[in-house]
């Protein structure tokens, strides 16, 4: 009997800038080991984004990169940006590549899981009694709001327009509700409805979607300033947090410190066809680039999210997450947590050994 042909997934690889390329390489190594003995393969198509793309093509998101993503199952990104491009005009800033790929591919739903592993509790700045049952999914709307609204500036004034439509709010709300229904059925909307008209529209639309389609959910509203406070005083009380673009950017970075380091947390940005862009939430860290000490854990966990959410390979995703968590339990900690800890390659070697 002929052996079954393995499934092939096409993934666009976007190493990016500085440590982005280093942690991306770690994920590639782990995925190569992970697919051995399993009935799927990952075909990588590496493309340019960010500063590397600016240097090569003059623009932060070449059309070739966008075209490659259009025909792929997912994309895996390291990190973009850095001081080498600080003097470039706005249209050549590396970070614009991220905004353009989100808009171009309709990546409206950003998922940032914040889960505190017991082995890492001591690295959180919060007291242990505040860190019980921390397991939060932050759902951030990613293609609207002030990041994408009309902008202008002159010598004395500037304006960034925050604009949202009912459709944009409805679709990300449904995504958040679907996630909450598979968890503890609690949804918290983070807004500033006492001041902003956009937030008042968010409240109206979210309440309508939940009442009509997800009546089993427990819906809570919190102003963003109160949410920032409660995230530190009672983080274990949150399940799924839904918010607009700028608030989500800030709140998710705050939440990352519950776990002790930006270098530990992954993210996914999804569109309506389940294509996802997967990346660690940390930046390109030019100060440690080339030293072999970058933390690869967030990148590895981003690859696990890719396996689960876009490729549907839950068993492989579980295996990769288990390998990472096993390293933490055995004290294999990166330099941002332990100054005497192993480097990027050594950590990747250990994860791959546990996968093999």
PDB file of C-alpha atoms in Angstrom, residues 31-214:
ATOM      1  CA  UNK A  31       9.431  23.662  12.596  1.00  0.00           C
ATOM      2  CA  UNK A  32      11.837  21.524  10.578  1.00  0.00           C
ATOM      3  CA  UNK A  33      12.228  19.130  13.505  1.00  0.00           C
ATOM      4  CA  UNK A  34       8.538  19.220  14.324  1.00  0.00           C
ATOM      5  CA  UNK A  35       7.426  18.118  10.866  1.00  0.00           C
ATOM      6  CA  UNK A  36       9.631  15.037  10.899  1.00  0.00           C
ATOM      7  CA  UNK A  37       7.450  11.980  11.437  1.00  0.00           C
ATOM      8  CA  UNK A  38       4.234  13.963  10.952  1.00  0.00           C
ATOM      9  CA  UNK A  39       1.971  14.016   7.909  1.00  0.00           C
ATOM     10  CA  UNK A  40       2.529  17.633   6.922  1.00  0.00           C
ATOM     11  CA  UNK A  41       5.305  19.811   5.561  1.00  0.00           C
ATOM     12  CA  UNK A  42       5.867  23.549   5.650  1.00  0.00           C
ATOM     13  CA  UNK A  43       7.177  25.152   2.476  1.00  0.00           C
ATOM     14  CA  UNK A  44       8.816  28.466   3.375  1.00  0.00           C
ATOM     15  CA  UNK A  45       8.885  31.373   0.950  1.00  0.00           C
ATOM     16  CA  UNK A  46      11.131  34.064   2.459  1.00  0.00           C
ATOM     17  CA  UNK A  47      10.371  37.681   1.590  1.00  0.00           C
ATOM     18  CA  UNK A  48      11.410  41.178   2.654  1.00  0.00           C
ATOM     19  CA  UNK A  49       9.722  43.548   5.074  1.00  0.00           C
ATOM     20  CA  UNK A  50      10.764  46.505   7.230  1.00  0.00           C
ATOM     21  CA  UNK A  51      14.236  48.016   7.158  1.00  0.00           C
ATOM     22  CA  UNK A  52      15.664  45.104   5.182  1.00  0.00           C
ATOM     23  CA  UNK A  53      13.080  45.814   2.488  1.00  0.00           C
ATOM     24  CA  UNK A  54      13.815  49.552   2.538  1.00  0.00           C
ATOM     25  CA  UNK A  55      17.518  48.857   1.987  1.00  0.00           C
ATOM     26  CA  UNK A  56      16.848  46.451  -0.876  1.00  0.00           C
ATOM     27  CA  UNK A  57      13.884  48.076  -2.617  1.00  0.00           C
ATOM     28  CA  UNK A  58      13.338  51.544  -1.150  1.00  0.00           C
ATOM     29  CA  UNK A  59       9.987  50.630   0.424  1.00  0.00           C
ATOM     30  CA  UNK A  60       9.070  48.845   3.680  1.00  0.00           C
ATOM     31  CA  UNK A  61       6.586  46.437   2.064  1.00  0.00           C
ATOM     32  CA  UNK A  62       7.427  45.450  -1.522  1.00  0.00           C
ATOM     33  CA  UNK A  63       4.550  44.328  -3.703  1.00  0.00           C
ATOM     34  CA  UNK A  64       6.281  40.954  -4.101  1.00  0.00           C
ATOM     35  CA  UNK A  65       5.912  40.342  -0.358  1.00  0.00           C
ATOM     36  CA  UNK A  66       2.232  41.208  -0.382  1.00  0.00           C
ATOM     37  CA  UNK A  67       1.654  39.017  -3.451  1.00  0.00           C
ATOM     38  CA  UNK A  68       3.422  36.082  -1.787  1.00  0.00           C
ATOM     39  CA  UNK A  69       1.195  36.407   1.275  1.00  0.00           C
ATOM     40  CA  UNK A  70      -1.962  36.509  -0.828  1.00  0.00           C
ATOM     41  CA  UNK A  71      -1.358  32.937  -1.961  1.00  0.00           C
ATOM     42  CA  UNK A  72      -0.052  31.531   1.320  1.00  0.00           C
ATOM     43  CA  UNK A  73      -1.590  29.832   4.343  1.00  0.00           C
ATOM     44  CA  UNK A  74       0.237  32.001   6.888  1.00  0.00           C
ATOM     45  CA  UNK A  75       3.194  34.312   7.437  1.00  0.00           C
ATOM     46  CA  UNK A  76       5.824  34.168  10.163  1.00  0.00           C
ATOM     47  CA  UNK A  77       7.498  37.471  11.096  1.00  0.00           C
ATOM     48  CA  UNK A  78      10.554  38.195  13.246  1.00  0.00           C
ATOM     49  CA  UNK A  79      10.570  41.949  13.977  1.00  0.00           C
ATOM     50  CA  UNK A  80      11.011  45.225  12.095  1.00  0.00           C
ATOM     51  CA  UNK A  81      12.536  48.633  12.675  1.00  0.00           C
ATOM     52  CA  UNK A  82      15.546  50.174  14.338  1.00  0.00           C
ATOM     53  CA  UNK A  83      17.781  53.254  14.440  1.00  0.00           C
ATOM     54  CA  UNK A  84      19.337  52.617  11.041  1.00  0.00           C
ATOM     55  CA  UNK A  85      16.188  54.035   9.445  1.00  0.00           C
ATOM     56  CA  UNK A  86      15.285  56.802  11.897  1.00  0.00           C
ATOM     57  CA  UNK A  87      16.222  59.536   9.422  1.00  0.00           C
ATOM     58  CA  UNK A  88      14.117  58.130   6.588  1.00  0.00           C
ATOM     59  CA  UNK A  89      10.947  59.922   5.435  1.00  0.00           C
ATOM     60  CA  UNK A  90       7.665  58.620   6.795  1.00  0.00           C
ATOM     61  CA  UNK A  91       6.926  56.497   3.715  1.00  0.00           C
ATOM     62  CA  UNK A  92      10.210  54.625   4.183  1.00  0.00           C
ATOM     63  CA  UNK A  93       9.941  53.898   7.910  1.00  0.00           C
ATOM     64  CA  UNK A  94      10.159  50.128   8.553  1.00  0.00           C
ATOM     65  CA  UNK A  95       7.117  50.151  10.850  1.00  0.00           C
ATOM     66  CA  UNK A  96       4.993  51.267   7.916  1.00  0.00           C
ATOM     67  CA  UNK A  97       5.565  47.805   6.461  1.00  0.00           C
ATOM     68  CA  UNK A  98       3.573  46.328   9.343  1.00  0.00           C
ATOM     69  CA  UNK A  99       0.717  48.779   8.950  1.00  0.00           C
ATOM     70  CA  UNK A 100       0.598  48.148   5.210  1.00  0.00           C
ATOM     71  CA  UNK A 101       0.606  44.364   5.473  1.00  0.00           C
ATOM     72  CA  UNK A 102      -2.179  44.494   8.069  1.00  0.00           C
ATOM     73  CA  UNK A 103      -4.279  46.741   5.846  1.00  0.00           C
ATOM     74  CA  UNK A 104      -3.390  44.961   2.594  1.00  0.00           C
ATOM     75  CA  UNK A 105      -4.326  41.531   3.886  1.00  0.00           C
ATOM     76  CA  UNK A 106      -7.243  42.624   6.048  1.00  0.00           C
ATOM     77  CA  UNK A 107      -5.621  41.395   9.268  1.00  0.00           C
ATOM     78  CA  UNK A 108      -8.264  42.916  11.507  1.00  0.00           C
ATOM     79  CA  UNK A 109      -8.111  40.568  14.486  1.00  0.00           C
ATOM     80  CA  UNK A 110      -5.004  40.600  16.692  1.00  0.00           C
ATOM     81  CA  UNK A 111      -4.746  37.897  19.368  1.00  0.00           C
ATOM     82  CA  UNK A 112      -2.315  38.311  22.256  1.00  0.00           C
ATOM     83  CA  UNK A 113      -2.515  35.528  24.847  1.00  0.00           C
ATOM     84  CA  UNK A 114      -1.108  36.377  28.266  1.00  0.00           C
ATOM     85  CA  UNK A 115      -0.623  33.229  30.322  1.00  0.00           C
ATOM     86  CA  UNK A 116       1.647  33.125  33.353  1.00  0.00           C
ATOM     87  CA  UNK A 117       3.479  29.821  33.631  1.00  0.00           C
ATOM     88  CA  UNK A 118       4.173  28.841  37.270  1.00  0.00           C
ATOM     89  CA  UNK A 119       7.895  28.481  36.571  1.00  0.00           C
ATOM     90  CA  UNK A 120       8.072  32.169  35.569  1.00  0.00           C
ATOM     91  CA  UNK A 121       6.023  33.676  38.372  1.00  0.00           C
ATOM     92  CA  UNK A 122       9.097  35.005  40.178  1.00  0.00           C
ATOM     93  CA  UNK A 123       9.989  37.197  37.203  1.00  0.00           C
ATOM     94  CA  UNK A 124       6.770  39.187  37.335  1.00  0.00           C
ATOM     95  CA  UNK A 125       7.005  42.565  39.109  1.00  0.00           C
ATOM     96  CA  UNK A 126       3.700  41.803  40.843  1.00  0.00           C
ATOM     97  CA  UNK A 127       3.347  40.038  44.173  1.00  0.00           C
ATOM     98  CA  UNK A 128       2.540  36.293  43.950  1.00  0.00           C
ATOM     99  CA  UNK A 129      -0.938  36.730  45.453  1.00  0.00           C
ATOM    100  CA  UNK A 130      -1.884  38.953  42.481  1.00  0.00           C
ATOM    101  CA  UNK A 131      -0.781  36.355  39.931  1.00  0.00           C
ATOM    102  CA  UNK A 132      -3.199  33.503  40.589  1.00  0.00           C
ATOM    103  CA  UNK A 133      -4.904  32.073  37.461  1.00  0.00           C
ATOM    104  CA  UNK A 134      -3.551  34.651  35.014  1.00  0.00           C
ATOM    105  CA  UNK A 135      -4.852  33.515  31.613  1.00  0.00           C
ATOM    106  CA  UNK A 136      -6.029  36.408  29.452  1.00  0.00           C
ATOM    107  CA  UNK A 137      -6.697  36.624  25.730  1.00  0.00           C
ATOM    108  CA  UNK A 138      -6.472  40.199  24.445  1.00  0.00           C
ATOM    109  CA  UNK A 139      -8.354  40.727  21.170  1.00  0.00           C
ATOM    110  CA  UNK A 140      -7.286  43.966  19.501  1.00  0.00           C
ATOM    111  CA  UNK A 141      -8.902  45.472  16.408  1.00  0.00           C
ATOM    112  CA  UNK A 142      -5.952  45.993  14.099  1.00  0.00           C
ATOM    113  CA  UNK A 143      -6.912  47.810  10.903  1.00  0.00           C
ATOM    114  CA  UNK A 144      -8.944  50.803  12.081  1.00  0.00           C
ATOM    115  CA  UNK A 145      -8.735  53.669  14.534  1.00  0.00           C
ATOM    116  CA  UNK A 146      -6.151  56.431  14.776  1.00  0.00           C
ATOM    117  CA  UNK A 147      -3.314  54.300  13.360  1.00  0.00           C
ATOM    118  CA  UNK A 148      -5.083  54.225   9.998  1.00  0.00           C
ATOM    119  CA  UNK A 149      -7.158  57.410  10.110  1.00  0.00           C
ATOM    120  CA  UNK A 150      -6.368  60.620   8.227  1.00  0.00           C
ATOM    121  CA  UNK A 151      -3.276  62.412   9.528  1.00  0.00           C
ATOM    122  CA  UNK A 152      -1.778  65.837   9.030  1.00  0.00           C
ATOM    123  CA  UNK A 153       0.713  68.150  10.676  1.00  0.00           C
ATOM    124  CA  UNK A 154       2.091  71.629  10.232  1.00  0.00           C
ATOM    125  CA  UNK A 155       4.546  73.621  12.304  1.00  0.00           C
ATOM    126  CA  UNK A 156       2.016  74.317  15.056  1.00  0.00           C
ATOM    127  CA  UNK A 157      -0.709  71.685  14.860  1.00  0.00           C
ATOM    128  CA  UNK A 158      -1.236  67.987  14.191  1.00  0.00           C
ATOM    129  CA  UNK A 159      -4.199  65.648  13.946  1.00  0.00           C
ATOM    130  CA  UNK A 160      -4.747  61.891  13.899  1.00  0.00           C
ATOM    131  CA  UNK A 161      -8.328  60.900  13.137  1.00  0.00           C
ATOM    132  CA  UNK A 162      -9.769  57.915  14.997  1.00  0.00           C
ATOM    133  CA  UNK A 163     -12.540  56.434  12.860  1.00  0.00           C
ATOM    134  CA  UNK A 164     -14.478  53.182  13.178  1.00  0.00           C
ATOM    135  CA  UNK A 165     -17.420  51.731  11.282  1.00  0.00           C
ATOM    136  CA  UNK A 166     -20.129  49.440  12.619  1.00  0.00           C
ATOM    137  CA  UNK A 167     -18.899  46.686  10.307  1.00  0.00           C
ATOM    138  CA  UNK A 168     -15.341  46.862  11.661  1.00  0.00           C
ATOM    139  CA  UNK A 169     -16.554  46.631  15.238  1.00  0.00           C
ATOM    140  CA  UNK A 170     -19.024  43.837  14.541  1.00  0.00           C
ATOM    141  CA  UNK A 171     -16.525  41.520  12.888  1.00  0.00           C
ATOM    142  CA  UNK A 172     -13.857  41.777  15.593  1.00  0.00           C
ATOM    143  CA  UNK A 173     -16.539  41.467  18.279  1.00  0.00           C
ATOM    144  CA  UNK A 174     -17.755  38.209  16.757  1.00  0.00           C
ATOM    145  CA  UNK A 175     -14.185  36.916  16.678  1.00  0.00           C
ATOM    146  CA  UNK A 176     -13.713  37.813  20.344  1.00  0.00           C
ATOM    147  CA  UNK A 177     -17.047  36.258  21.282  1.00  0.00           C
ATOM    148  CA  UNK A 178     -16.193  33.025  19.472  1.00  0.00           C
ATOM    149  CA  UNK A 179     -12.980  32.826  21.503  1.00  0.00           C
ATOM    150  CA  UNK A 180     -14.749  33.653  24.771  1.00  0.00           C
ATOM    151  CA  UNK A 181     -17.345  30.926  24.143  1.00  0.00           C
ATOM    152  CA  UNK A 182     -14.508  28.368  24.079  1.00  0.00           C
ATOM    153  CA  UNK A 183     -13.013  29.720  27.310  1.00  0.00           C
ATOM    154  CA  UNK A 184     -14.755  31.006  30.450  1.00  0.00           C
ATOM    155  CA  UNK A 185     -17.512  32.899  28.604  1.00  0.00           C
ATOM    156  CA  UNK A 186     -16.490  36.304  29.941  1.00  0.00           C
ATOM    157  CA  UNK A 187     -15.854  39.311  27.691  1.00  0.00           C
ATOM    158  CA  UNK A 188     -14.583  42.726  28.799  1.00  0.00           C
ATOM    159  CA  UNK A 189     -14.751  45.669  26.410  1.00  0.00           C
ATOM    160  CA  UNK A 190     -12.016  48.242  27.023  1.00  0.00           C
ATOM    161  CA  UNK A 191     -12.931  51.741  25.856  1.00  0.00           C
ATOM    162  CA  UNK A 192     -13.192  55.431  26.844  1.00  0.00           C
ATOM    163  CA  UNK A 193     -16.917  55.885  26.366  1.00  0.00           C
ATOM    164  CA  UNK A 194     -17.110  58.715  28.886  1.00  0.00           C
ATOM    165  CA  UNK A 195     -15.102  60.882  26.453  1.00  0.00           C
ATOM    166  CA  UNK A 196     -14.893  59.427  22.927  1.00  0.00           C
ATOM    167  CA  UNK A 197     -17.684  59.031  20.363  1.00  0.00           C
ATOM    168  CA  UNK A 198     -15.860  56.092  18.798  1.00  0.00           C
ATOM    169  CA  UNK A 199     -15.969  54.328  22.165  1.00  0.00           C
ATOM    170  CA  UNK A 200     -19.696  55.020  22.487  1.00  0.00           C
ATOM    171  CA  UNK A 201     -20.223  53.366  19.119  1.00  0.00           C
ATOM    172  CA  UNK A 202     -18.095  50.430  20.284  1.00  0.00           C
ATOM    173  CA  UNK A 203     -20.301  49.971  23.363  1.00  0.00           C
ATOM    174  CA  UNK A 204     -23.501  50.132  21.349  1.00  0.00           C
ATOM    175  CA  UNK A 205     -22.326  47.653  18.723  1.00  0.00           C
ATOM    176  CA  UNK A 206     -20.683  45.198  21.124  1.00  0.00           C
ATOM    177  CA  UNK A 207     -23.758  45.099  23.353  1.00  0.00           C
ATOM    178  CA  UNK A 208     -25.990  44.483  20.322  1.00  0.00           C
ATOM    179  CA  UNK A 209     -23.830  41.632  18.979  1.00  0.00           C
ATOM    180  CA  UNK A 210     -23.587  39.923  22.365  1.00  0.00           C
ATOM    181  CA  UNK A 211     -27.299  40.267  23.127  1.00  0.00           C
ATOM    182  CA  UNK A 212     -28.368  38.965  19.719  1.00  0.00           C
ATOM    183  CA  UNK A 213     -25.774  36.268  19.027  1.00  0.00           C
ATOM    184  CA  UNK A 214     -23.942  35.375  22.243  1.00  0.00           C
TER     185      UNK A 214
END
